[in-house]
mmCIF file with all atom_site columns, C-alpha atoms in Angstrom:
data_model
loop_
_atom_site.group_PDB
_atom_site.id
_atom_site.type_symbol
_atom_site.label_atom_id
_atom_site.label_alt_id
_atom_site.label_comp_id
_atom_site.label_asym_id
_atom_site.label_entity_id
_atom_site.label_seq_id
_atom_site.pdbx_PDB_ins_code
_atom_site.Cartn_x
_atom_site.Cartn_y
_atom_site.Cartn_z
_atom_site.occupancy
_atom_site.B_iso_or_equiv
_atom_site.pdbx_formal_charge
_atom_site.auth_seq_id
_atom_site.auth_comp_id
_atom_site.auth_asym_id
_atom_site.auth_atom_id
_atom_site.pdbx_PDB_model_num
ATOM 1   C CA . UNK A 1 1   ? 0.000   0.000  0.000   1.00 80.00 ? 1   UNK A CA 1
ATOM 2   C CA . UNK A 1 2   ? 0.642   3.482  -1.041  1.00 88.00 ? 2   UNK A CA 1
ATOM 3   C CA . UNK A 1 3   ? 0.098   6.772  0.450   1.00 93.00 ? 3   UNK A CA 1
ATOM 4   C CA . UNK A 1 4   ? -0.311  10.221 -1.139  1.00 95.00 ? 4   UNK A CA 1
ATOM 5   C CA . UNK A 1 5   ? 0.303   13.096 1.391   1.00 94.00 ? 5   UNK A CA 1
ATOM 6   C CA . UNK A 1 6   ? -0.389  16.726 -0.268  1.00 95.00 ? 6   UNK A CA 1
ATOM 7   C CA . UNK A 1 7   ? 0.753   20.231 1.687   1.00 96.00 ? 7   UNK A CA 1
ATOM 8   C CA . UNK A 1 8   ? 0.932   23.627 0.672   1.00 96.00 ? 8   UNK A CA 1
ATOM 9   C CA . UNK A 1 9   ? -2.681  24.549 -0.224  1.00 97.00 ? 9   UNK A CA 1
ATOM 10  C CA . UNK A 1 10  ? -4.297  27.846 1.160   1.00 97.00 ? 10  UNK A CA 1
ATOM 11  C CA . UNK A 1 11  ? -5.724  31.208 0.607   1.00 98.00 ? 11  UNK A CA 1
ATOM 12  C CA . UNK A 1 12  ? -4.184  33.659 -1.624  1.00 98.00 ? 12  UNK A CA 1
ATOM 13  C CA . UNK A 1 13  ? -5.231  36.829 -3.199  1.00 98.00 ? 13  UNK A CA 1
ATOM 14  C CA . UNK A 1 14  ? -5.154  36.929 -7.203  1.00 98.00 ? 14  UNK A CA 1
ATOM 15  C CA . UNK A 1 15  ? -1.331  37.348 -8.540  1.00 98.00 ? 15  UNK A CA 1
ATOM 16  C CA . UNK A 1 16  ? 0.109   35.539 -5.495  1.00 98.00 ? 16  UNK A CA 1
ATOM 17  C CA . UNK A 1 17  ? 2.187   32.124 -5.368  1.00 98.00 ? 17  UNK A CA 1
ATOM 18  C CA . UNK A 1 18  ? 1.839   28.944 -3.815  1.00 98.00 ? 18  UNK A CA 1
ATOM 19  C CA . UNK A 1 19  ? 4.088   26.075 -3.869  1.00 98.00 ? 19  UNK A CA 1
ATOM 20  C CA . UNK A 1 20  ? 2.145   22.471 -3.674  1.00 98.00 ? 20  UNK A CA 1
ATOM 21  C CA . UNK A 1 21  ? 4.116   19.061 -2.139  1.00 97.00 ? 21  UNK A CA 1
ATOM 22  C CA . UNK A 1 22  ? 3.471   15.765 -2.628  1.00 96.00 ? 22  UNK A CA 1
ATOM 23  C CA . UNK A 1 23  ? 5.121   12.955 -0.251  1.00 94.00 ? 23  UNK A CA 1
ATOM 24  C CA . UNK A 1 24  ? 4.669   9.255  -1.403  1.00 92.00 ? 24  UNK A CA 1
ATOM 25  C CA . UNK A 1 25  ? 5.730   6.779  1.475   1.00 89.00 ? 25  UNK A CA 1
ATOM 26  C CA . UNK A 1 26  ? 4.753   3.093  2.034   1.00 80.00 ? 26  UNK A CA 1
ATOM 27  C CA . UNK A 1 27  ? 5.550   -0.453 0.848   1.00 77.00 ? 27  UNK A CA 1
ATOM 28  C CA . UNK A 1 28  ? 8.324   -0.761 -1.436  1.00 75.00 ? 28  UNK A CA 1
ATOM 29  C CA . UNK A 1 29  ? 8.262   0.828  -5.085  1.00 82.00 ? 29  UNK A CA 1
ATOM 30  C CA . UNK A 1 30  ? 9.458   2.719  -8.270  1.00 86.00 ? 30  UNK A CA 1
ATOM 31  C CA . UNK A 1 31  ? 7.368   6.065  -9.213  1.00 87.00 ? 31  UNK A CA 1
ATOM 32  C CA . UNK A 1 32  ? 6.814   6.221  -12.960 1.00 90.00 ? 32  UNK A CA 1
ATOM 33  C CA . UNK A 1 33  ? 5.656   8.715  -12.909 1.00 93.00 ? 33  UNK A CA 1
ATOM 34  C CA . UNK A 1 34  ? 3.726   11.619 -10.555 1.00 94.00 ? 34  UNK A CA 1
ATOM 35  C CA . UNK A 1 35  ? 1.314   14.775 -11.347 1.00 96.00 ? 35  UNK A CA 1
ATOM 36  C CA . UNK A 1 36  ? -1.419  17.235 -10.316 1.00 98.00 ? 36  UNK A CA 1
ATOM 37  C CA . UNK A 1 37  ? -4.695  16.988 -11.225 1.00 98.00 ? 37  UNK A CA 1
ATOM 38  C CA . UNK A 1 38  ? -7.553  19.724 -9.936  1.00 98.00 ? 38  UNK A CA 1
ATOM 39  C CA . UNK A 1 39  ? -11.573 20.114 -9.786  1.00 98.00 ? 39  UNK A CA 1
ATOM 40  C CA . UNK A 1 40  ? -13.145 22.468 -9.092  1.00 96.00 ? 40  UNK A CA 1
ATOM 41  C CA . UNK A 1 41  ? -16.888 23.164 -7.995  1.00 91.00 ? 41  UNK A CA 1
ATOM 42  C CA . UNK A 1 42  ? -19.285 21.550 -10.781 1.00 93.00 ? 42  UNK A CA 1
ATOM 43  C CA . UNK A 1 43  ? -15.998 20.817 -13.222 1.00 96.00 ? 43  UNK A CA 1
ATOM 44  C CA . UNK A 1 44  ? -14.192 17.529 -13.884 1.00 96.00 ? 44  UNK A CA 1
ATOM 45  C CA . UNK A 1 45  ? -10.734 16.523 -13.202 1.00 97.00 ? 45  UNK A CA 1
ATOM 46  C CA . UNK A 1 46  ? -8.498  18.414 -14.984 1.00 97.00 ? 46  UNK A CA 1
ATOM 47  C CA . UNK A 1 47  ? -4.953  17.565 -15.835 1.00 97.00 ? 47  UNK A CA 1
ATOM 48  C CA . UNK A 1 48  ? -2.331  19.950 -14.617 1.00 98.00 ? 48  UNK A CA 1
ATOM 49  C CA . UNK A 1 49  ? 0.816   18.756 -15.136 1.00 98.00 ? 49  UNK A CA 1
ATOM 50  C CA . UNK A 1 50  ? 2.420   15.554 -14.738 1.00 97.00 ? 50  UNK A CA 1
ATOM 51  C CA . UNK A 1 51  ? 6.059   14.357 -14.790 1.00 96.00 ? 51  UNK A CA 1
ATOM 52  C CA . UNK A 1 52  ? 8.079   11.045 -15.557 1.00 93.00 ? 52  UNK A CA 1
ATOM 53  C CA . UNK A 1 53  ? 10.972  9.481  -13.047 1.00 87.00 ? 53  UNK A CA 1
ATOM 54  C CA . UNK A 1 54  ? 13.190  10.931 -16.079 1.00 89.00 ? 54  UNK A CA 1
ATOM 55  C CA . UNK A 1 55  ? 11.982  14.331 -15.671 1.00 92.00 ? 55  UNK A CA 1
ATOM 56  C CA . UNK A 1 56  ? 9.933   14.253 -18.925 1.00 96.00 ? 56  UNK A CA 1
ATOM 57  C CA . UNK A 1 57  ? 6.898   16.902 -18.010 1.00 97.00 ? 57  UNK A CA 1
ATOM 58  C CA . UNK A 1 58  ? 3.457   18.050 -19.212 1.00 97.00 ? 58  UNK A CA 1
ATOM 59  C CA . UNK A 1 59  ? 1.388   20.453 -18.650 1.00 98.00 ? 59  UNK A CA 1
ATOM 60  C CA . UNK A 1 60  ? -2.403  22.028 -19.474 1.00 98.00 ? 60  UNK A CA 1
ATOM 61  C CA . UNK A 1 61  ? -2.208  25.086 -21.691 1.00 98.00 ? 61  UNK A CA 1
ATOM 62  C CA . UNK A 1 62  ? -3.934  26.921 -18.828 1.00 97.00 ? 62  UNK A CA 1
ATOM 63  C CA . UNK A 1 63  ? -1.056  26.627 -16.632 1.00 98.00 ? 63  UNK A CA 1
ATOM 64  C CA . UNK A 1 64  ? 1.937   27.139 -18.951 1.00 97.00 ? 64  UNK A CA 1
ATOM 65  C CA . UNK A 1 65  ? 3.986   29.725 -18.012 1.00 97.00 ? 65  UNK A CA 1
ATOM 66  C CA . UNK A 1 66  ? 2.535   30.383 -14.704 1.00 98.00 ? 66  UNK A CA 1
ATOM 67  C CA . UNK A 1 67  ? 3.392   26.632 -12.843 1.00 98.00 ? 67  UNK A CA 1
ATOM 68  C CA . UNK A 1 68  ? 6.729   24.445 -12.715 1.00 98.00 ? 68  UNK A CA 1
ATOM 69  C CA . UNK A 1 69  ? 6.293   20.932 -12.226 1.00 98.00 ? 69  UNK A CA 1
ATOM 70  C CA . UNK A 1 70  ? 9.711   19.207 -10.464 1.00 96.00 ? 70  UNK A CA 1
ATOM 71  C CA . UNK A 1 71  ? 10.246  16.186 -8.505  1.00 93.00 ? 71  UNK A CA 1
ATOM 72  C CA . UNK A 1 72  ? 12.892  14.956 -6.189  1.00 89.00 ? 72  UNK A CA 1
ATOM 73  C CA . UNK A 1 73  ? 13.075  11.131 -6.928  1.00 80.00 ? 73  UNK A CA 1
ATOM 74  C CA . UNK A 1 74  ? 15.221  9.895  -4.101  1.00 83.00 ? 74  UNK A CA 1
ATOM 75  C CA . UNK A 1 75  ? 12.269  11.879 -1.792  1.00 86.00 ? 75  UNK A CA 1
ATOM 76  C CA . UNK A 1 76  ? 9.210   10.349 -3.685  1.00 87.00 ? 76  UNK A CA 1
ATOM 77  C CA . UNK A 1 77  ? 8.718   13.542 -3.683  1.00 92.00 ? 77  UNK A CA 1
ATOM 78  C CA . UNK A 1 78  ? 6.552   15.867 -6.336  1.00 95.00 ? 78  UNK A CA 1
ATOM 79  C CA . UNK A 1 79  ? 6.127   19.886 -5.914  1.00 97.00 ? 79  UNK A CA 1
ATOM 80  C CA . UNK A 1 80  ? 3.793   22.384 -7.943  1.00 98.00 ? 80  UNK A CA 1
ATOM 81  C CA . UNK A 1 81  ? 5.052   25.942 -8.364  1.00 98.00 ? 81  UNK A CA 1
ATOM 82  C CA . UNK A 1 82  ? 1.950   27.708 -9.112  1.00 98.00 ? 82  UNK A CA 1
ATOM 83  C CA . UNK A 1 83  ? 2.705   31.693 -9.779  1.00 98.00 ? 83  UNK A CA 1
ATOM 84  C CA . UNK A 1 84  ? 0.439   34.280 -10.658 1.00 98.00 ? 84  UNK A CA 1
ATOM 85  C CA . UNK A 1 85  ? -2.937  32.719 -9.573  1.00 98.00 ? 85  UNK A CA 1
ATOM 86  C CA . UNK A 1 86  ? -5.915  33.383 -10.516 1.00 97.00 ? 86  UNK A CA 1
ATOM 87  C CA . UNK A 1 87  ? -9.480  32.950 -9.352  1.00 97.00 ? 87  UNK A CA 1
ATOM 88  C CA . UNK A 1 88  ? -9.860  30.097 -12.274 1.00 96.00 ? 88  UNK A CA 1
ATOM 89  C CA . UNK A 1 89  ? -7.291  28.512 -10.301 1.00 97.00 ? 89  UNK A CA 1
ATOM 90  C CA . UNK A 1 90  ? -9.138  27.898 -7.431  1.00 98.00 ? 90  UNK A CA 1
ATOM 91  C CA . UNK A 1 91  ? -9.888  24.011 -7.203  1.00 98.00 ? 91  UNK A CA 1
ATOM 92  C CA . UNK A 1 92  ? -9.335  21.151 -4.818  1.00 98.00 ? 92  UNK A CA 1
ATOM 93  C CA . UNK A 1 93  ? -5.533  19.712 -6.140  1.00 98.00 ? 93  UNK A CA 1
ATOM 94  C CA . UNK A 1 94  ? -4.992  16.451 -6.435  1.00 98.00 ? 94  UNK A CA 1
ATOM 95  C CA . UNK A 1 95  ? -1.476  14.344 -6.274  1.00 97.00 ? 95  UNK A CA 1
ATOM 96  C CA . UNK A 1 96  ? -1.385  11.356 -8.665  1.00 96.00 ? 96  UNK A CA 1
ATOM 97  C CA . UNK A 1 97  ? 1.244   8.596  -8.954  1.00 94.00 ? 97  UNK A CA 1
ATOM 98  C CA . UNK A 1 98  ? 1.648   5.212  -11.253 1.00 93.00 ? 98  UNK A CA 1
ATOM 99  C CA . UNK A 1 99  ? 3.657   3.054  -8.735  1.00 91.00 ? 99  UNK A CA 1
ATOM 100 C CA . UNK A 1 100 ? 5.399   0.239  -9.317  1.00 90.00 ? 100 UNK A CA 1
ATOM 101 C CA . UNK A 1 101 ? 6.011   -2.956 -6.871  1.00 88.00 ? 101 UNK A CA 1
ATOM 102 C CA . UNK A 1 102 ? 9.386   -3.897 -6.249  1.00 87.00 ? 102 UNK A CA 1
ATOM 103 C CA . UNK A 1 103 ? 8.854   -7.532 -5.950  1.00 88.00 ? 103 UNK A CA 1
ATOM 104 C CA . UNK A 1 104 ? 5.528   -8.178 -8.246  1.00 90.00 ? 104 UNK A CA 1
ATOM 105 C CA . UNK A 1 105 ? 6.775   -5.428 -11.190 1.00 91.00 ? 105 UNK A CA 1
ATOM 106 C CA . UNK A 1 106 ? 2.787   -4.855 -11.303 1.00 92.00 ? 106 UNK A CA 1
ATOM 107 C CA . UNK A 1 107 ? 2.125   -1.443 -11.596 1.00 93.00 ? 107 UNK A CA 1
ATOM 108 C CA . UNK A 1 108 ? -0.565  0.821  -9.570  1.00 92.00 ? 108 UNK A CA 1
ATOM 109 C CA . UNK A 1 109 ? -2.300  4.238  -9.495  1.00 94.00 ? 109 UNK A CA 1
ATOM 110 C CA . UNK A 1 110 ? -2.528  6.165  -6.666  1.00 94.00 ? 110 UNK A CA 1
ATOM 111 C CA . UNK A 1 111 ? -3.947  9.409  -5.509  1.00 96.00 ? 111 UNK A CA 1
ATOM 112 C CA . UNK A 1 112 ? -3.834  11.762 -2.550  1.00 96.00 ? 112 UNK A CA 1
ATOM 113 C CA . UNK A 1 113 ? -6.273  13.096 -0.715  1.00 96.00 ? 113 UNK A CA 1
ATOM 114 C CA . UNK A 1 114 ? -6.239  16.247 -1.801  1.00 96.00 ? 114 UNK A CA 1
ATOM 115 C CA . UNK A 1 115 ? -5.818  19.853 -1.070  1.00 97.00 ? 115 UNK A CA 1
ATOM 116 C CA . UNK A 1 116 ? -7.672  23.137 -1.449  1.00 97.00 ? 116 UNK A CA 1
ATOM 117 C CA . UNK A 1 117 ? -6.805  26.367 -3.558  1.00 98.00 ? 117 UNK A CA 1
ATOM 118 C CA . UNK A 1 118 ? -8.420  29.530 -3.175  1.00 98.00 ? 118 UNK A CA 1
ATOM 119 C CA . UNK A 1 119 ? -7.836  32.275 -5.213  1.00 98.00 ? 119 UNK A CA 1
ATOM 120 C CA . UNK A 1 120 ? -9.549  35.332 -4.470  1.00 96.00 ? 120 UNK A CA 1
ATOM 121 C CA . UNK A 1 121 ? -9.327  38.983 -3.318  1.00 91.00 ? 121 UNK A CA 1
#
């Protein structure tokens, strides 16, 4: 078993910064790779950005320019940079990681709990 720990969420006014964590700890594994997802209030799931153990990253045109994905693989460890917010950034952010076990080699999906976002003035 896998757990997803998120920190950094809060309340910021519009132009502000926040920088997101994401802590995986548990049974033995490999990260393929780890992302942000977000919903907000009557909206799907959204991509964000995601990002491979090789440091391969993607992100939603929404974001670009405004949030850094990065990763510190020896931490299982995934951050989100988010600069210049805006109130269409407000959402509930999710951490998401394909795992894979060290002993089986099958590989899992995982998410975190999540954490809020609020943009406003």
């Amino acid at each position: 078993q896998v757990q997803l720990v998120e920190s950094g969420g809060g309340l910021v006014q519009p132009g502000g910064s926040l920088r997101l964590s994401c802590a995986a700890s548990g049974s033995i594994f490999s990260i393929n790779v780890m992302g942000w997802y977000r919903q907000a209030p009557g909206k799907q799931r959204e991509l964000v950005a995601t990002i491979t153990s090789g440091g391969s990253t993607n992100y939603a045109d929404s974001v670009k320019g405004r949030f850094t994905i990065s990763r510190d693989n020896a931490k299982n460890t995934v951050y989100l940079q988010m600069n210049s917010l805006k109130p269409t950034d407000t959402a509930v952010y999710y951490c998401n990681a394909e795992i894979t076990a060290i002993v089986t080699k099958l590989r899992y999906n995982y998410w975190g709990q999540g954490t809020q976002v609020t943009v406003s003035s």
